[in-house]
JSON list of C-alpha atoms in Angstrom, two decimals:
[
{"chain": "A", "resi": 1, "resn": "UNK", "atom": "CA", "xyz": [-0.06, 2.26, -21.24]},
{"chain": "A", "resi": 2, "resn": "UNK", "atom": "CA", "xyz": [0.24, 5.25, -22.82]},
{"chain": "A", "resi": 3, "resn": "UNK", "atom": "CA", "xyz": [-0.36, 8.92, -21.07]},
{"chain": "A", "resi": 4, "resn": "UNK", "atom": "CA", "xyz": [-1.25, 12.18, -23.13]},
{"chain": "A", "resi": 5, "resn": "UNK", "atom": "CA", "xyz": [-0.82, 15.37, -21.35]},
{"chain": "A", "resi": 6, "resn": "UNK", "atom": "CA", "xyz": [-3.04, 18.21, -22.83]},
{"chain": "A", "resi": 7, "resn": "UNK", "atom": "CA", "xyz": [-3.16, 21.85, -21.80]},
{"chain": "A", "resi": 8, "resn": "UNK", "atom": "CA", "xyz": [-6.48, 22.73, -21.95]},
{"chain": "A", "resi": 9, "resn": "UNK", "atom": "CA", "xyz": [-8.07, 26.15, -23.06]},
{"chain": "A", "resi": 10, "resn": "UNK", "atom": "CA", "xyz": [-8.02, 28.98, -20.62]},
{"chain": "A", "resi": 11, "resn": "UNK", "atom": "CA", "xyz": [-12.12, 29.49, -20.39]},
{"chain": "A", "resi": 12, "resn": "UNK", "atom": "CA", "xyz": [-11.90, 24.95, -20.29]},
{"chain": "A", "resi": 13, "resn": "UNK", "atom": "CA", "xyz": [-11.97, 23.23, -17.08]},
{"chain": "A", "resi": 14, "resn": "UNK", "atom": "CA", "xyz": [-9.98, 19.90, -16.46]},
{"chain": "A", "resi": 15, "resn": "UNK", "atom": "CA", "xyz": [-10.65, 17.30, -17.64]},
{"chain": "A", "resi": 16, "resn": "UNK", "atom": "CA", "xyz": [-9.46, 13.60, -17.34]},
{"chain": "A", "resi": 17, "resn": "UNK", "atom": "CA", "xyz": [-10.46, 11.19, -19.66]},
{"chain": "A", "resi": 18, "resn": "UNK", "atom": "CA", "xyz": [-9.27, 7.47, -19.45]},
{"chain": "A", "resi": 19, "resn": "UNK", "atom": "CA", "xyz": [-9.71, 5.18, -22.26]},
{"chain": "A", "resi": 20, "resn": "UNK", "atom": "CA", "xyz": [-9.38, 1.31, -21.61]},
{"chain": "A", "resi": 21, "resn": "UNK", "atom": "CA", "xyz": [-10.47, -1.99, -22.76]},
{"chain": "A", "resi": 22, "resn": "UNK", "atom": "CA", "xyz": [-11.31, -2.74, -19.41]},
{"chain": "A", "resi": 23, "resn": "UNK", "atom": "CA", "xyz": [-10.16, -1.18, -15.97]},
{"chain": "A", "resi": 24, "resn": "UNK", "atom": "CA", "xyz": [-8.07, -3.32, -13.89]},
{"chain": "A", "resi": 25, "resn": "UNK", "atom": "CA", "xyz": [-7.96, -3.68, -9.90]},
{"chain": "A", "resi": 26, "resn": "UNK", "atom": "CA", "xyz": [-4.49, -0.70, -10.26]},
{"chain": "A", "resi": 27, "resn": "UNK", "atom": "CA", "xyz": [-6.21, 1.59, -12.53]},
{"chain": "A", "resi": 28, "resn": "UNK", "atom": "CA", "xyz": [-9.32, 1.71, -10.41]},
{"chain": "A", "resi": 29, "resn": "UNK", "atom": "CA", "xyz": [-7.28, 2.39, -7.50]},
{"chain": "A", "resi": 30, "resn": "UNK", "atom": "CA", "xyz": [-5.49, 5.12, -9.08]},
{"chain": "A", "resi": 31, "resn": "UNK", "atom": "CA", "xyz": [-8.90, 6.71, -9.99]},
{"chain": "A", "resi": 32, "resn": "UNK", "atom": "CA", "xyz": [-9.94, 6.05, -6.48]},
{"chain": "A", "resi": 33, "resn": "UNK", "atom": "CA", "xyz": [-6.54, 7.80, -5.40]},
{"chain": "A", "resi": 34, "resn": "UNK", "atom": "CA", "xyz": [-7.04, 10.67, -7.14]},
{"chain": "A", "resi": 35, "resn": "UNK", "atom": "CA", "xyz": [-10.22, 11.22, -6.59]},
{"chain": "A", "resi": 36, "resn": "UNK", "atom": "CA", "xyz": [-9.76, 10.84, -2.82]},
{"chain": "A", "resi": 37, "resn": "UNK", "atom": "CA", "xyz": [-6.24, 12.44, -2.62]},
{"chain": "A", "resi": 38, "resn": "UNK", "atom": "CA", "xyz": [-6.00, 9.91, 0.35]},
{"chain": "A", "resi": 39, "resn": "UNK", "atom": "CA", "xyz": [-2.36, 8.40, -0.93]},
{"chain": "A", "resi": 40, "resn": "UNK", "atom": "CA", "xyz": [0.04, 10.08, 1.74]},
{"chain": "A", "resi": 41, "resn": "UNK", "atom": "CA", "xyz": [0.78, 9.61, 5.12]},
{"chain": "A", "resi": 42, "resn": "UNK", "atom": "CA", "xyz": [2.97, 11.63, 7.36]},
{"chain": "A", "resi": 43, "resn": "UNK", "atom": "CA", "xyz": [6.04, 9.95, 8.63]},
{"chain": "A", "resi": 44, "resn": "UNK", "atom": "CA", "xyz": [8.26, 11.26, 11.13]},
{"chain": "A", "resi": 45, "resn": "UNK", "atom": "CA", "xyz": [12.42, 10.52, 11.39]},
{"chain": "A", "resi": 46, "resn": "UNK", "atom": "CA", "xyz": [15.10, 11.81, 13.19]},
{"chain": "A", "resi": 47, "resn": "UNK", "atom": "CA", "xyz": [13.14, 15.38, 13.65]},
{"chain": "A", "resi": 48, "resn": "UNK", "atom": "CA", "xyz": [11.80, 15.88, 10.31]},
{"chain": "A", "resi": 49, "resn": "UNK", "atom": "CA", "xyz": [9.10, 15.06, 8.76]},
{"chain": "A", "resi": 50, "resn": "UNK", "atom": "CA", "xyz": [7.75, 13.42, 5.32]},
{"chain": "A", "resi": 51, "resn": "UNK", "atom": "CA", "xyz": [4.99, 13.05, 3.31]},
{"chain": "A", "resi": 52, "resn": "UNK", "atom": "CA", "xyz": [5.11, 9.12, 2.59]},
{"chain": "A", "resi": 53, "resn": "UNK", "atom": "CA", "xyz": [3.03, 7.96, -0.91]},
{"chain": "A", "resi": 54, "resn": "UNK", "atom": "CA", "xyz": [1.04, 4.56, -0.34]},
{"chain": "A", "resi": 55, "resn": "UNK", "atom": "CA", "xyz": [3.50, 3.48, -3.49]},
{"chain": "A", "resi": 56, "resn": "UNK", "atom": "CA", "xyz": [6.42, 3.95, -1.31]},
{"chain": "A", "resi": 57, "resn": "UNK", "atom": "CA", "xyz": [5.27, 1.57, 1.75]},
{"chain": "A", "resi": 58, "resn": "UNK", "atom": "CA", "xyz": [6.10, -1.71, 1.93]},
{"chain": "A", "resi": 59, "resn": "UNK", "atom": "CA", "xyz": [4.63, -2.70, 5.06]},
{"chain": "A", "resi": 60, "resn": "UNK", "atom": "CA", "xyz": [3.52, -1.45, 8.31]},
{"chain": "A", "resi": 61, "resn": "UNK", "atom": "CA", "xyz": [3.95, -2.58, 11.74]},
{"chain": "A", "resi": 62, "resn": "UNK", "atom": "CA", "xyz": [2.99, -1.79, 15.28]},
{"chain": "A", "resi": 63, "resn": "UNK", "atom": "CA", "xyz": [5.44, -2.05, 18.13]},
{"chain": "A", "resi": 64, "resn": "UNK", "atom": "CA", "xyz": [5.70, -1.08, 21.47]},
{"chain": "A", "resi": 65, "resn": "UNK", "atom": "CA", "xyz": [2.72, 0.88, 21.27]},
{"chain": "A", "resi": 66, "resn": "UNK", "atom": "CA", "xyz": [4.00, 2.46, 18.29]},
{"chain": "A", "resi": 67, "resn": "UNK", "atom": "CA", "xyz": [3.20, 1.87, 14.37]},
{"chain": "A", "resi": 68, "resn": "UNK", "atom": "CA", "xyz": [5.98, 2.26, 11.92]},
{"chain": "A", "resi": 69, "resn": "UNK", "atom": "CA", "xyz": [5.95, 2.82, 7.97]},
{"chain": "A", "resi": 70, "resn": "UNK", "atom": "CA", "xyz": [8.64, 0.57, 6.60]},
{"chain": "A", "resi": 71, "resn": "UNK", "atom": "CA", "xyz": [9.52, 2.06, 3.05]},
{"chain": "A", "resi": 72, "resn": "UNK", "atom": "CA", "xyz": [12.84, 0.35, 0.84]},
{"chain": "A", "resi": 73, "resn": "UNK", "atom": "CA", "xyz": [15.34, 1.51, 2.82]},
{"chain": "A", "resi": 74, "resn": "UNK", "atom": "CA", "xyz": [14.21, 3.67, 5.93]},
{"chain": "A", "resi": 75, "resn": "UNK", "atom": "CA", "xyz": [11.62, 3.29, 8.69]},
{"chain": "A", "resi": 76, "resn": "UNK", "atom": "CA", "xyz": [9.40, 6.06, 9.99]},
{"chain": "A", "resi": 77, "resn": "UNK", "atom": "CA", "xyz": [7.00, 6.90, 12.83]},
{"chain": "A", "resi": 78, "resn": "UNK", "atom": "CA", "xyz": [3.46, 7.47, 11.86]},
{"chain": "A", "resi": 79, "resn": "UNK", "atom": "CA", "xyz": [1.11, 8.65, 14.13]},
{"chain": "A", "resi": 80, "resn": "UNK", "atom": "CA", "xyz": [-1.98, 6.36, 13.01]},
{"chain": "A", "resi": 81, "resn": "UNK", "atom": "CA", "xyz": [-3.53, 3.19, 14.64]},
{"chain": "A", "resi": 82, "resn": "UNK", "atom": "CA", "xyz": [-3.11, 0.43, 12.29]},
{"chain": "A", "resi": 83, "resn": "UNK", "atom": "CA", "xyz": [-6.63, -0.32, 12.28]},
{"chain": "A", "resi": 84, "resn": "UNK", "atom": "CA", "xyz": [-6.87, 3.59, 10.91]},
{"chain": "A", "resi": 85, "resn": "UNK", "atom": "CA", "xyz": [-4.51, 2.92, 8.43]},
{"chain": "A", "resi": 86, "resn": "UNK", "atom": "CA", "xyz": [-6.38, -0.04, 6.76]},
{"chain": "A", "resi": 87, "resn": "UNK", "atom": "CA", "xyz": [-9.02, 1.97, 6.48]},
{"chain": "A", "resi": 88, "resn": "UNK", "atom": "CA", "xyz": [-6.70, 4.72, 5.12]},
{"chain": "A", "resi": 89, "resn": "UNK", "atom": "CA", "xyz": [-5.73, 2.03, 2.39]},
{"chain": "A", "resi": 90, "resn": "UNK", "atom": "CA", "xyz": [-8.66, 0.11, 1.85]},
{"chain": "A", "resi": 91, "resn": "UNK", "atom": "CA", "xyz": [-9.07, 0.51, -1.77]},
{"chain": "A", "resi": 92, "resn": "UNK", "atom": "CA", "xyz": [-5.16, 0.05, -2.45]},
{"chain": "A", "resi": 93, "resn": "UNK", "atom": "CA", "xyz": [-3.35, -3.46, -2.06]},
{"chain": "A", "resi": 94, "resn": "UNK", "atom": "CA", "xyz": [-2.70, -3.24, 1.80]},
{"chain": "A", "resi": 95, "resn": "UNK", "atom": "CA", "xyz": [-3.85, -6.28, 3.63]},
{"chain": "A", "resi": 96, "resn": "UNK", "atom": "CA", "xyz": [-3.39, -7.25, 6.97]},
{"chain": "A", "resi": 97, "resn": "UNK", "atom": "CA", "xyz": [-0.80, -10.18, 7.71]},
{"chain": "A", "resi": 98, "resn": "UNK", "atom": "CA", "xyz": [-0.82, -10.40, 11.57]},
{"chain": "A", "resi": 99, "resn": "UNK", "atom": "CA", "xyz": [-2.25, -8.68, 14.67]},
{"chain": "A", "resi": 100, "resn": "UNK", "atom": "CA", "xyz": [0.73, -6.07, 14.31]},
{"chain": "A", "resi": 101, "resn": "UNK", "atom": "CA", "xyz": [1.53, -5.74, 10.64]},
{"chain": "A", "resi": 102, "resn": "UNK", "atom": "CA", "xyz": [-0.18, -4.89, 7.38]},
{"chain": "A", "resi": 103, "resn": "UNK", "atom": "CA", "xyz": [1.33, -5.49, 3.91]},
{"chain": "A", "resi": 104, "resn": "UNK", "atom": "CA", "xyz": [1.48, -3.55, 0.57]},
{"chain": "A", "resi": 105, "resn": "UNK", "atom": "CA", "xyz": [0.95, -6.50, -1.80]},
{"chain": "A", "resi": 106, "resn": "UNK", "atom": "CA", "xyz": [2.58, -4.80, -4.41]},
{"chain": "A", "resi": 107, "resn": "UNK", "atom": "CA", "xyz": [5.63, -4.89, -2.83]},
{"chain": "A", "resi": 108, "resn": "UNK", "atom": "CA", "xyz": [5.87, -9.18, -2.12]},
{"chain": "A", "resi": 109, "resn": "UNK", "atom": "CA", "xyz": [8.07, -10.29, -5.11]},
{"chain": "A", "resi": 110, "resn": "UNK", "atom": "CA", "xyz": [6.62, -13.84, -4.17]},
{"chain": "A", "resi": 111, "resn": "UNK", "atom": "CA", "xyz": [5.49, -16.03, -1.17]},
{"chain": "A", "resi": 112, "resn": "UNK", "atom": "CA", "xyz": [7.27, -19.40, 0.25]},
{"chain": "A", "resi": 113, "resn": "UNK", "atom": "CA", "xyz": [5.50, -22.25, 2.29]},
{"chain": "A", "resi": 114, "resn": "UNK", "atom": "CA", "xyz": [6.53, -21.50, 6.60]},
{"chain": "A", "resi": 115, "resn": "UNK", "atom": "CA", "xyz": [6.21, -23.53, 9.72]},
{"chain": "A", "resi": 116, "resn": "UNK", "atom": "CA", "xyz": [2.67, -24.25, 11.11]},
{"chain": "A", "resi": 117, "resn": "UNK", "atom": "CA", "xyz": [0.76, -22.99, 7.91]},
{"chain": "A", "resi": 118, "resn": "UNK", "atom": "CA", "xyz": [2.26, -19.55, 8.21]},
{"chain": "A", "resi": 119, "resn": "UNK", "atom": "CA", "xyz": [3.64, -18.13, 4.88]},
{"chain": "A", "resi": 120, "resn": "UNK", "atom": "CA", "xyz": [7.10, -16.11, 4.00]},
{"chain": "A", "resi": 121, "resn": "UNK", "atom": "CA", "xyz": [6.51, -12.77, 1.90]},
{"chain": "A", "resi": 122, "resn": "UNK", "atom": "CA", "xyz": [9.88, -12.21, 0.15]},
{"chain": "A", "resi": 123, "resn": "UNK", "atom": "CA", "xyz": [9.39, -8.12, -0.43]},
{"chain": "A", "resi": 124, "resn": "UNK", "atom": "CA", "xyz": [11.07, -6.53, -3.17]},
{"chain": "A", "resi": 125, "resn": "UNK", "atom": "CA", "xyz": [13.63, -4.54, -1.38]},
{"chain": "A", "resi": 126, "resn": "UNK", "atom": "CA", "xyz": [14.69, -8.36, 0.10]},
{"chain": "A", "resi": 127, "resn": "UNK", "atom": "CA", "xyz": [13.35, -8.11, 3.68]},
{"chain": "A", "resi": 128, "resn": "UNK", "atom": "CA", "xyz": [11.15, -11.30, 4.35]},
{"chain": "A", "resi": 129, "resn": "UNK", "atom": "CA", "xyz": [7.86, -10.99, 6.80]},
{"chain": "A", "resi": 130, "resn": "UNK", "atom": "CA", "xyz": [5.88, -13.96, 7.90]},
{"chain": "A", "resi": 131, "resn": "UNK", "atom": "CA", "xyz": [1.61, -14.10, 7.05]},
{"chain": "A", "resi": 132, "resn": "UNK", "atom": "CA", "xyz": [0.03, -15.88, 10.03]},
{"chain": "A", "resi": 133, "resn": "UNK", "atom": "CA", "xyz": [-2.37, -18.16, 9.39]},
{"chain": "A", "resi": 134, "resn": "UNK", "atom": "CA", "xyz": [-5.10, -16.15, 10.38]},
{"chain": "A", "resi": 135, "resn": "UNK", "atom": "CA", "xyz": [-4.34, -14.24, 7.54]},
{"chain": "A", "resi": 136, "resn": "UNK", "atom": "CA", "xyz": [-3.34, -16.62, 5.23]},
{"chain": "A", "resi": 137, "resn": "UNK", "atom": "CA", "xyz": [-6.99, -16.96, 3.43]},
{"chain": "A", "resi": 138, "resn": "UNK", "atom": "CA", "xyz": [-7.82, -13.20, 2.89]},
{"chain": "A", "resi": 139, "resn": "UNK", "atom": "CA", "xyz": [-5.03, -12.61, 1.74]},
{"chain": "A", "resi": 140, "resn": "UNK", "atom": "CA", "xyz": [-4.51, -15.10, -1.07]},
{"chain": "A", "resi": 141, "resn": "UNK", "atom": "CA", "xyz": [-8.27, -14.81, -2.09]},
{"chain": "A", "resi": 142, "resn": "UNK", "atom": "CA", "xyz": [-6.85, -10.24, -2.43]},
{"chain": "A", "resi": 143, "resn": "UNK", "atom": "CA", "xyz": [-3.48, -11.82, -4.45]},
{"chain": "A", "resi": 144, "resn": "UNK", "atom": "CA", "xyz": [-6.06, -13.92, -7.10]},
{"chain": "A", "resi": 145, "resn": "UNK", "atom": "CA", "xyz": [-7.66, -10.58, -8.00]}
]
C-alpha cells in the first residue's frame, strides 16, 4: 500500500481520497475508525492513566467484577462492561471467545484443536487463551472473512 501525504491549499479543506481495487474487511475498518474516532479506550495502571488504540489490544477479560485490557506486555483496568466494549469494537476484529473474554483477531498468530471442542488461540505476543465452544462457530465464520 502506498500513502501520499499532501498539504492542501490554505482556502482548501481536507480531503481524503482512497484509491483501491477493492476495499478489504481492514481498510473499511480503518475508514470506519476514522470516521468514528472510536479507536481508544482509557486504561488505568499503577495511578496513571492511558489512552489504549484498539491496534494495541490483544484481548480483554472480565474478572472479579472487573474488565481488563491485555495489550503485549502490560495489563490495564478499563472502566467498561465487556458487553460495552463489543459494541465499542464492533466494526474492528474483536469477537467474543467466552462469557468473560473478547479477542482481537488480529492478534491470534494461529489456532490449535483443545479438549471438549474448545480451541487454543496462540496470540502473537505468545500468551495462549482458550475459545469455548459456544464461541467456536462465530468466530471461525469472522476468521473466513
Amino acid at each position: 500500500m502506498k500513502i501520499i501525504i499532501e498539504t492542501p491549499l490554505p482556502d482548501e479543506e481536507d480531503t481524503v481520497v482512497i484509491r483501491c481495487a477493492s476495499p478489504d474487511q481492514q481498510l473499511i475498518n480503518m475508514i470506519y475508525a476514522y470516521q468514528t474516532e472510536k479507536t481508544e479506550i482509557t486504561g488505568y495502571r499503577n495511578d496513571k492513566i492511558t489512552r489504549l488504540s484498539y491496534q494495541d489490544v490483544y484481548y480483554f477479560e472480565a474478572t472479579d467484577n472487573r474488565v481488563y485490557a491485555y495489550c503485549h506486555s502490560d495489563v490495564y483496568e478499563v472502566k467498561h462492561k465487556l458487553y460495552e466494549l463489543e459494541e465499542i469494537f464492533s466494526t474492528f476484529d474483536f469477537e467474543r471467545c467466552s462469557k468473560s473474554m473478547i479477542v482481537n483477531l488480529e492478534k491470534i498468530e494461529f489456532l490449535s484443536p483443545h479438549f471438549g471442542g474448545k480451541l487454543e488461540a496462540h496470540l502473537k505476543n505468545g500468551e495462549k487463551i482458550i475459545i469455548s465452544r459456544r464461541y467456536v462457530h462465530n468466530l471461525k465464520i469472522k476468521l473466513d472473512n
